[in-house]
């Protein structure tokens, strides 16, 4: 295996090929990658400090001595690794200086700190720096089989944890305690961490679409919304279920059924080639027709992968076309201040033929005795 390039059987080899095409399209000789998720996607390196220089020919990963051992096992020969003893930036000038044909270098304007941009101008004056957006993010939208398998594992862990926590849900527990049990169960199921602080929102607090768990105690009759995920090999899952503690009221049942139907319709309709806004409209028009349009105040969904919120977006304003291979969430909700909120979120793989719902946890309204 040649250091600096993944072996041809390695999924990273396909990714480097896709990047090579993107560099040619953008008329760049190299791309300076500072997004840690994209660095991981390209090289396998999961450390928290590093830079990658990607050219049509090779990947160079710069990181510091703390990661020397980790980099060897994660990256292997897929990139030329430079272990830096002082500044990543000093090492960067040396690496770039050794690439005689490189002149136009893209940088990720969404991920480069302004302080570091100033370094490019002050110390990197030999090169022409070009701002780019979403070069790697767009490539990362299409998951390969390895990535889908990791996401499937992360979904399995989340569903296993949900089953455990629903068993122990009881009046008197605070939302934070429930979140703690949920996160313990996620760890127990093998999750490497949490893509975001798990949301447990009960009673009228469930009407806050981005509530964190708080000190409110669960009471009989509450809607309890749980939104959380697991991480497997760096890949995230993201699911939401809403249950009722005790017997559901007829109104809770009615609103729940509307959300469930919106979720089912959107999950069945979403497919590659469709724009994100068209997928969003499937759920939104249904909820609107049932009289709750104003109560669905957020987007239908987002891509998941190495980051829990990534492309493609499924939103009213998303005119991007959904690619095959993307894994997206479908998460319609209805939020009524003072009453509560209901959201049902699933993870869906877009295939050449249509879509496959990867998360299988039951979606009927659960009344937790
Ligand atoms: Zn979620
Ligand atoms: Zn989500």
Short mmCIF file of C-alpha atoms and ligand atoms in Angstrom, two decimals:
data_model
loop_
_atom_site.label_atom_id
_atom_site.label_comp_id
_atom_site.label_asym_id
_atom_site.label_seq_id
_atom_site.Cartn_x
_atom_site.Cartn_y
_atom_site.Cartn_z
CA UNK A 1 0.00 0.00 0.00
CA UNK A 2 1.35 3.44 -0.91
CA UNK A 3 1.27 5.91 1.93
CA UNK A 4 -0.79 8.95 0.99
CA UNK A 5 -3.48 7.07 -0.92
CA UNK A 6 -6.00 4.51 0.25
CA UNK A 7 -5.82 1.02 -1.30
CA UNK A 8 -8.25 0.66 -4.19
CA UNK A 9 -10.48 -1.75 -2.24
CA UNK A 10 -10.81 0.78 0.60
CA UNK A 11 -14.00 2.90 0.68
CA UNK A 12 -11.72 5.88 1.27
CA UNK A 13 -10.31 5.33 -2.20
CA UNK A 14 -13.74 6.02 -3.74
CA UNK A 15 -14.07 9.12 -1.57
CA UNK A 16 -10.70 10.44 -2.72
CA UNK A 17 -11.75 9.82 -6.32
CA UNK A 18 -14.93 11.84 -5.78
CA UNK A 19 -12.91 14.64 -4.21
CA UNK A 20 -10.50 14.62 -7.14
CA UNK A 21 -13.43 15.27 -9.50
CA UNK A 22 -14.75 18.01 -7.22
CA UNK A 23 -11.34 19.72 -7.19
CA UNK A 24 -11.23 19.66 -10.98
CA UNK A 25 -14.74 21.13 -11.19
CA UNK A 26 -13.84 23.88 -8.73
CA UNK A 27 -10.55 24.53 -10.58
CA UNK A 28 -8.47 23.92 -7.46
CA UNK A 29 -5.08 22.26 -7.12
CA UNK A 30 -5.67 21.38 -3.49
CA UNK A 31 -8.18 21.68 -0.69
CA UNK A 32 -7.24 22.51 2.88
CA UNK A 33 -9.67 20.53 5.04
CA UNK A 34 -10.24 21.74 8.59
CA UNK A 35 -13.65 20.17 9.32
CA UNK A 36 -12.95 17.26 11.67
CA UNK A 37 -15.88 15.26 10.30
CA UNK A 38 -14.58 15.62 6.76
CA UNK A 39 -11.05 14.76 7.88
CA UNK A 40 -12.46 11.57 9.38
CA UNK A 41 -14.44 10.80 6.25
CA UNK A 42 -11.38 11.17 4.04
CA UNK A 43 -8.72 9.54 6.21
CA UNK A 44 -10.42 7.63 9.04
CA UNK A 45 -8.71 9.83 11.65
CA UNK A 46 -11.07 10.60 14.54
CA UNK A 47 -8.83 12.84 16.65
CA UNK A 48 -9.82 16.36 17.64
CA UNK A 49 -6.88 18.24 16.16
CA UNK A 50 -5.65 18.03 12.60
CA UNK A 51 -5.57 19.43 9.09
CA UNK A 52 -5.69 17.66 5.76
CA UNK A 53 -4.27 18.79 2.45
CA UNK A 54 -6.00 16.95 -0.37
CA UNK A 55 -4.74 17.07 -3.94
CA UNK A 56 -5.67 14.99 -6.96
CA UNK A 57 -2.80 12.68 -6.08
CA UNK A 58 -2.65 12.33 -2.34
CA UNK A 59 -3.94 13.08 1.11
CA UNK A 60 -1.64 14.55 3.73
CA UNK A 61 -2.81 14.52 7.34
CA UNK A 62 -1.15 16.81 9.84
CA UNK A 63 -1.72 16.16 13.51
CA UNK A 64 0.26 16.31 16.72
CA UNK A 65 2.20 13.77 18.79
CA UNK A 66 -0.76 13.01 21.09
CA UNK A 67 -2.35 11.15 18.18
CA UNK A 68 0.72 9.34 16.86
CA UNK A 69 -0.49 5.88 17.92
CA UNK A 70 -4.14 6.48 17.10
CA UNK A 71 -3.35 7.76 13.63
CA UNK A 72 -1.41 4.64 12.79
CA UNK A 73 -4.32 2.32 13.55
CA UNK A 74 -7.05 4.55 12.09
CA UNK A 75 -5.38 5.87 8.97
CA UNK A 76 -2.89 3.18 8.02
CA UNK A 77 -1.56 4.03 4.59
CA UNK A 78 -4.65 5.97 3.50
CA UNK A 79 -2.88 9.31 3.99
CA UNK A 80 0.65 10.56 4.36
CA UNK A 81 0.82 11.43 8.03
CA UNK A 82 2.90 14.30 9.36
CA UNK A 83 3.24 14.30 13.13
CA UNK A 84 3.76 17.89 14.16
CA UNK A 85 5.74 18.80 17.24
CA UNK A 86 4.92 22.52 17.25
CA UNK A 87 2.37 24.39 15.13
CA UNK A 88 0.14 22.68 12.59
CA UNK A 89 0.40 25.82 10.51
CA UNK A 90 4.19 25.87 10.31
CA UNK A 91 4.04 22.27 9.18
CA UNK A 92 1.35 23.17 6.66
CA UNK A 93 3.61 25.69 4.91
CA UNK A 94 6.29 23.00 4.65
CA UNK A 95 3.89 20.42 3.23
CA UNK A 96 2.46 22.86 0.70
CA UNK A 97 5.97 24.09 -0.14
CA UNK A 98 6.85 20.54 -1.13
CA UNK A 99 3.97 20.37 -3.61
CA UNK A 100 5.51 22.24 -6.52
CA UNK A 101 2.46 22.25 -8.77
CA UNK A 102 -0.01 23.48 -6.18
CA UNK A 103 -1.05 27.11 -6.54
CA UNK A 104 -4.82 27.44 -6.09
CA UNK A 105 -5.82 26.10 -2.69
CA UNK A 106 -9.41 26.01 -1.48
CA UNK A 107 -10.25 26.39 2.18
CA UNK A 108 -13.53 25.60 3.92
CA UNK A 109 -15.09 28.94 4.68
CA UNK A 110 -17.63 27.33 7.02
CA UNK A 111 -14.94 25.69 9.12
CA UNK A 112 -11.86 27.91 9.15
CA UNK A 113 -11.55 30.29 12.06
CA UNK A 114 -10.99 33.92 11.15
CA UNK A 115 -7.75 33.83 13.10
CA UNK A 116 -6.56 30.97 10.90
CA UNK A 117 -7.74 32.72 7.76
CA UNK A 118 -5.46 35.59 8.75
CA UNK A 119 -2.58 33.11 8.94
CA UNK A 120 -3.30 32.09 5.34
CA UNK A 121 -3.06 35.71 4.27
CA UNK A 122 -0.06 36.62 6.40
CA UNK A 123 2.07 33.49 6.18
CA UNK A 124 0.63 31.63 3.20
CA UNK A 125 1.09 34.41 0.65
CA UNK A 126 2.75 32.05 -1.82
CA UNK A 127 -0.59 30.42 -2.61
CA UNK A 128 -3.89 31.65 -4.01
CA UNK A 129 -6.52 30.97 -1.37
CA UNK A 130 -10.07 30.31 -2.58
CA UNK A 131 -13.07 30.09 -0.25
CA UNK A 132 -15.23 27.00 -0.78
CA UNK A 133 -18.48 25.83 0.78
CA UNK A 134 -19.87 22.32 1.01
CA UNK A 135 -17.32 20.63 -1.31
CA UNK A 136 -16.92 17.64 1.00
CA UNK A 137 -20.32 18.04 2.64
CA UNK A 138 -22.00 17.38 -0.71
CA UNK A 139 -19.88 14.28 -1.29
CA UNK A 140 -20.60 13.04 2.24
CA UNK A 141 -24.35 13.09 1.58
CA UNK A 142 -24.07 9.80 -0.36
CA UNK A 143 -23.31 7.03 2.07
CA UNK A 144 -21.52 3.86 1.03
CA UNK A 145 -22.32 0.40 2.40
CA UNK A 146 -19.84 0.73 5.27
CA UNK A 147 -21.44 3.99 6.37
CA UNK A 148 -25.00 2.68 6.10
CA UNK A 149 -23.99 -0.34 8.17
CA UNK A 150 -22.61 1.94 10.91
CA UNK A 151 -25.77 4.07 10.90
CA UNK A 152 -27.85 0.90 11.15
CA UNK A 153 -25.85 -0.15 14.20
CA UNK A 154 -26.35 3.28 15.77
CA UNK A 155 -30.10 2.99 15.15
CA UNK A 156 -30.14 -0.47 16.73
CA UNK A 157 -28.43 0.89 19.85
CA UNK A 158 -30.91 3.78 20.11
CA UNK A 159 -33.89 1.46 19.77
CA UNK A 160 -32.51 -0.94 22.34
CA UNK A 161 -32.01 1.95 24.79
CA UNK A 162 -35.49 3.30 24.14
CA UNK A 163 -37.07 -0.06 24.98
CA UNK A 164 -35.13 -0.11 28.25
CA UNK A 165 -36.04 3.41 29.30
CA UNK A 166 -39.73 3.07 28.46
CA UNK A 167 -39.87 0.11 30.85
CA UNK A 168 -38.79 2.33 33.71
CA UNK A 169 -40.75 5.49 32.88
CA UNK A 170 -42.82 6.49 35.91
CA UNK A 171 -44.54 9.51 37.46
CA UNK A 172 -42.27 11.48 39.80
CA UNK A 173 -39.06 11.01 37.81
CA UNK A 174 -37.55 14.23 36.54
CA UNK A 175 -36.83 14.65 32.84
CA UNK A 176 -33.12 14.78 33.67
CA UNK A 177 -33.34 11.45 35.47
CA UNK A 178 -35.07 9.90 32.47
CA UNK A 179 -32.38 11.36 30.19
CA UNK A 180 -29.72 9.87 32.49
CA UNK A 181 -31.32 6.44 32.28
CA UNK A 182 -31.64 6.78 28.54
CA UNK A 183 -27.99 7.74 28.15
CA UNK A 184 -26.86 4.92 30.45
CA UNK A 185 -28.88 2.52 28.30
CA UNK A 186 -27.32 3.98 25.14
CA UNK A 187 -23.84 3.40 26.56
CA UNK A 188 -24.90 -0.04 27.66
CA UNK A 189 -25.99 -0.81 24.10
CA UNK A 190 -22.52 0.16 22.89
CA UNK A 191 -22.92 3.79 21.88
CA UNK A 192 -19.61 5.70 21.69
CA UNK A 193 -21.31 8.84 22.94
CA UNK A 194 -24.28 11.07 22.27
CA UNK A 195 -24.76 13.02 19.04
CA UNK A 196 -26.48 15.75 21.10
CA UNK A 197 -27.73 16.03 24.70
CA UNK A 198 -30.74 13.72 24.81
CA UNK A 199 -34.06 15.54 24.85
CA UNK A 200 -36.69 14.44 27.35
CA UNK A 201 -39.59 16.89 27.42
CA UNK A 202 -42.79 16.23 29.32
CA UNK A 203 -46.21 17.80 29.68
CA UNK A 204 -46.44 21.33 28.30
CA UNK A 205 -42.63 21.38 27.91
CA UNK A 206 -42.98 18.89 25.05
CA UNK A 207 -44.33 21.84 23.06
CA UNK A 208 -40.79 23.27 22.89
CA UNK A 209 -39.29 21.61 19.79
CA UNK A 210 -35.75 21.91 21.15
CA UNK A 211 -36.33 21.54 24.86
CA UNK A 212 -33.49 19.99 26.84
CA UNK A 213 -34.25 17.69 29.75
CA UNK A 214 -35.09 19.79 32.81
CA UNK A 215 -36.15 19.31 36.42
CA UNK A 216 -39.85 18.94 35.67
CA UNK A 217 -41.30 15.77 37.19
CA UNK A 218 -43.30 13.43 35.00
CA UNK A 219 -46.99 13.20 35.88
CA UNK A 220 -49.84 10.93 34.83
CA UNK A 221 -51.42 12.15 31.60
CA UNK A 222 -48.21 13.74 30.30
CA UNK A 223 -46.99 13.51 26.78
CA UNK A 224 -43.32 12.52 27.07
CA UNK A 225 -41.14 13.28 24.05
CA UNK A 226 -37.76 11.56 23.79
CA UNK A 227 -35.35 12.68 21.04
CA UNK A 228 -31.89 11.17 21.10
CA UNK A 229 -29.37 9.09 19.20
CA UNK A 230 -26.39 6.79 19.42
CA UNK A 231 -22.98 6.80 17.76
CA UNK A 232 -21.36 3.73 16.15
CA UNK A 233 -17.96 4.01 14.43
CA UNK A 234 -18.49 7.77 14.41
CA UNK A 235 -21.90 7.58 12.69
CA UNK A 236 -25.03 8.96 14.32
CA UNK A 237 -28.62 7.91 14.61
CA UNK A 238 -31.38 10.35 15.56
CA UNK A 239 -34.85 9.20 16.54
CA UNK A 240 -37.84 10.60 18.40
CA UNK A 241 -40.80 8.89 19.97
CA UNK A 242 -43.57 10.51 21.99
CA UNK A 243 -45.50 8.45 24.53
CA UNK A 244 -48.23 9.11 27.08
CA UNK A 245 -47.79 8.37 30.76
CA UNK A 246 -51.00 6.60 31.76
CA UNK A 247 -54.09 6.73 29.56
CA UNK A 248 -54.05 9.00 26.52
CA UNK A 249 -56.84 11.53 26.18
CA UNK A 250 -58.93 11.47 22.98
CA UNK A 251 -57.26 14.74 21.95
CA UNK A 252 -53.78 13.27 22.46
CA UNK A 253 -54.79 10.28 20.33
CA UNK A 254 -56.16 12.52 17.56
CA UNK A 255 -53.11 14.76 17.34
CA UNK A 256 -50.76 11.77 17.58
CA UNK A 257 -52.50 10.09 14.63
CA UNK A 258 -52.02 13.19 12.49
CA UNK A 259 -48.28 13.23 13.20
CA UNK A 260 -48.00 9.52 12.62
CA UNK A 261 -49.76 9.77 9.28
CA UNK A 262 -47.56 12.73 8.25
CA UNK A 263 -44.47 10.70 9.17
CA UNK A 264 -45.69 7.66 7.22
CA UNK A 265 -46.61 9.67 4.13
CA UNK A 266 -43.30 11.53 4.02
CA UNK A 267 -41.24 8.38 4.67
CA UNK A 268 -43.04 6.59 1.85
CA UNK A 269 -42.79 9.50 -0.59
CA UNK A 270 -39.20 10.63 -0.08
CA UNK A 271 -36.87 9.50 -2.85
CA UNK A 272 -33.74 10.60 -4.66
CA UNK A 273 -34.25 13.14 -7.42
CA UNK A 274 -36.86 14.94 -5.35
CA UNK A 275 -36.01 18.35 -3.91
CA UNK A 276 -35.80 18.65 -0.12
CA UNK A 277 -38.68 21.14 -0.21
CA UNK A 278 -40.95 18.66 -2.01
CA UNK A 279 -40.37 16.03 0.67
CA UNK A 280 -41.06 18.63 3.35
CA UNK A 281 -44.29 19.58 1.60
CA UNK A 282 -45.68 16.03 1.77
CA UNK A 283 -45.80 16.13 5.57
CA UNK A 284 -46.54 19.84 5.83
CA UNK A 285 -49.51 19.82 3.48
CA UNK A 286 -51.07 16.91 5.33
CA UNK A 287 -50.63 18.55 8.74
CA UNK A 288 -51.91 21.83 7.29
CA UNK A 289 -54.99 20.15 5.85
CA UNK A 290 -55.75 18.74 9.28
CA UNK A 291 -55.68 22.25 10.74
CA UNK A 292 -52.29 22.22 12.47
CA UNK A 293 -50.10 23.91 9.84
CA UNK A 294 -49.05 26.67 12.23
CA UNK A 295 -48.06 24.09 14.85
CA UNK A 296 -45.39 22.41 12.67
CA UNK A 297 -42.78 25.12 13.04
CA UNK A 298 -39.58 23.35 11.97
CA UNK A 299 -38.18 21.51 8.98
CA UNK A 300 -39.14 17.95 8.09
CA UNK A 301 -35.64 16.56 8.42
CA UNK A 302 -31.90 16.56 7.77
CA UNK A 303 -29.14 14.21 6.72
CA UNK A 304 -27.29 12.14 9.31
CA UNK A 305 -23.82 10.65 9.12
CA UNK A 306 -20.60 11.57 10.86
CA UNK A 307 -22.54 14.64 11.99
CA UNK A 308 -26.06 14.47 13.33
CA UNK A 309 -27.11 17.49 11.30
CA UNK A 310 -25.70 17.40 7.80
CA UNK A 311 -26.95 17.60 4.24
CA UNK A 312 -29.29 17.17 2.57
CA UNK A 313 -31.91 19.36 4.20
CA UNK A 314 -35.62 18.61 3.99
CA UNK A 315 -37.14 22.02 4.54
CA UNK A 316 -39.48 24.56 3.00
CA UNK A 317 -36.53 26.45 1.53
CA UNK A 318 -34.39 23.43 0.51
CA UNK A 319 -34.21 23.45 -3.29
CA UNK A 320 -31.32 20.94 -3.42
CA UNK A 321 -32.05 17.59 -5.06
CA UNK A 322 -31.87 14.58 -2.74
CA UNK A 323 -29.15 12.13 -3.82
CA UNK A 324 -29.34 8.34 -3.67
CA UNK A 325 -27.40 7.00 -0.70
CA UNK A 326 -28.36 9.81 1.67
CA UNK A 327 -29.75 8.89 5.08
CA UNK A 328 -32.23 11.51 6.23
CA UNK A 329 -34.53 12.00 9.17
CA UNK A 330 -38.28 12.34 8.75
CA UNK A 331 -39.50 14.20 11.83
CA UNK A 332 -42.84 15.96 11.57
CA UNK A 333 -44.26 17.40 14.76
CA UNK A 334 -47.19 19.34 16.17
CA UNK A 335 -46.49 21.73 19.05
CA UNK A 336 -49.27 23.47 20.96
CA UNK A 337 -48.12 25.89 23.66
CA UNK A 338 -49.67 25.05 27.03
CA UNK A 339 -50.85 21.65 25.80
CA UNK A 340 -47.76 19.79 24.64
CA UNK A 341 -46.04 18.51 21.56
CA UNK A 342 -45.74 15.33 19.56
CA UNK A 343 -42.91 14.42 17.20
CA UNK A 344 -42.14 11.10 15.52
CA UNK A 345 -38.70 10.89 13.94
CA UNK A 346 -37.32 8.08 11.82
CA UNK A 347 -34.13 7.57 9.85
CA UNK A 348 -34.63 6.79 6.17
CA UNK A 349 -32.15 5.58 3.54
CA UNK A 350 -32.68 6.89 0.03
CA UNK A 351 -32.05 4.15 -2.51
CA UNK A 352 -32.04 4.21 -6.32
CA UNK A 353 -35.60 2.85 -6.21
CA UNK A 354 -37.04 4.99 -3.43
CA UNK A 355 -36.56 4.77 0.30
CA UNK A 356 -36.08 2.29 3.13
CA UNK A 357 -37.04 3.23 6.67
CA UNK A 358 -34.10 2.06 8.78
CA UNK A 359 -35.58 2.70 12.21
CA UNK A 360 -38.24 0.21 13.15
CA UNK A 361 -39.32 1.09 16.68
CA UNK A 362 -43.12 0.91 16.92
CA UNK A 363 -44.95 4.09 16.03
CA UNK A 364 -48.37 3.44 17.52
CA UNK A 365 -49.21 5.58 20.56
CA UNK A 366 -47.73 3.89 23.61
CA UNK A 367 -49.53 4.37 26.92
CA UNK A 368 -46.99 3.69 29.65
CA UNK A 369 -48.72 2.23 32.67
ZN1 LIG B 1 -33.89 14.10 16.74
ZN1 LIG B 2 -33.34 15.19 13.86
#
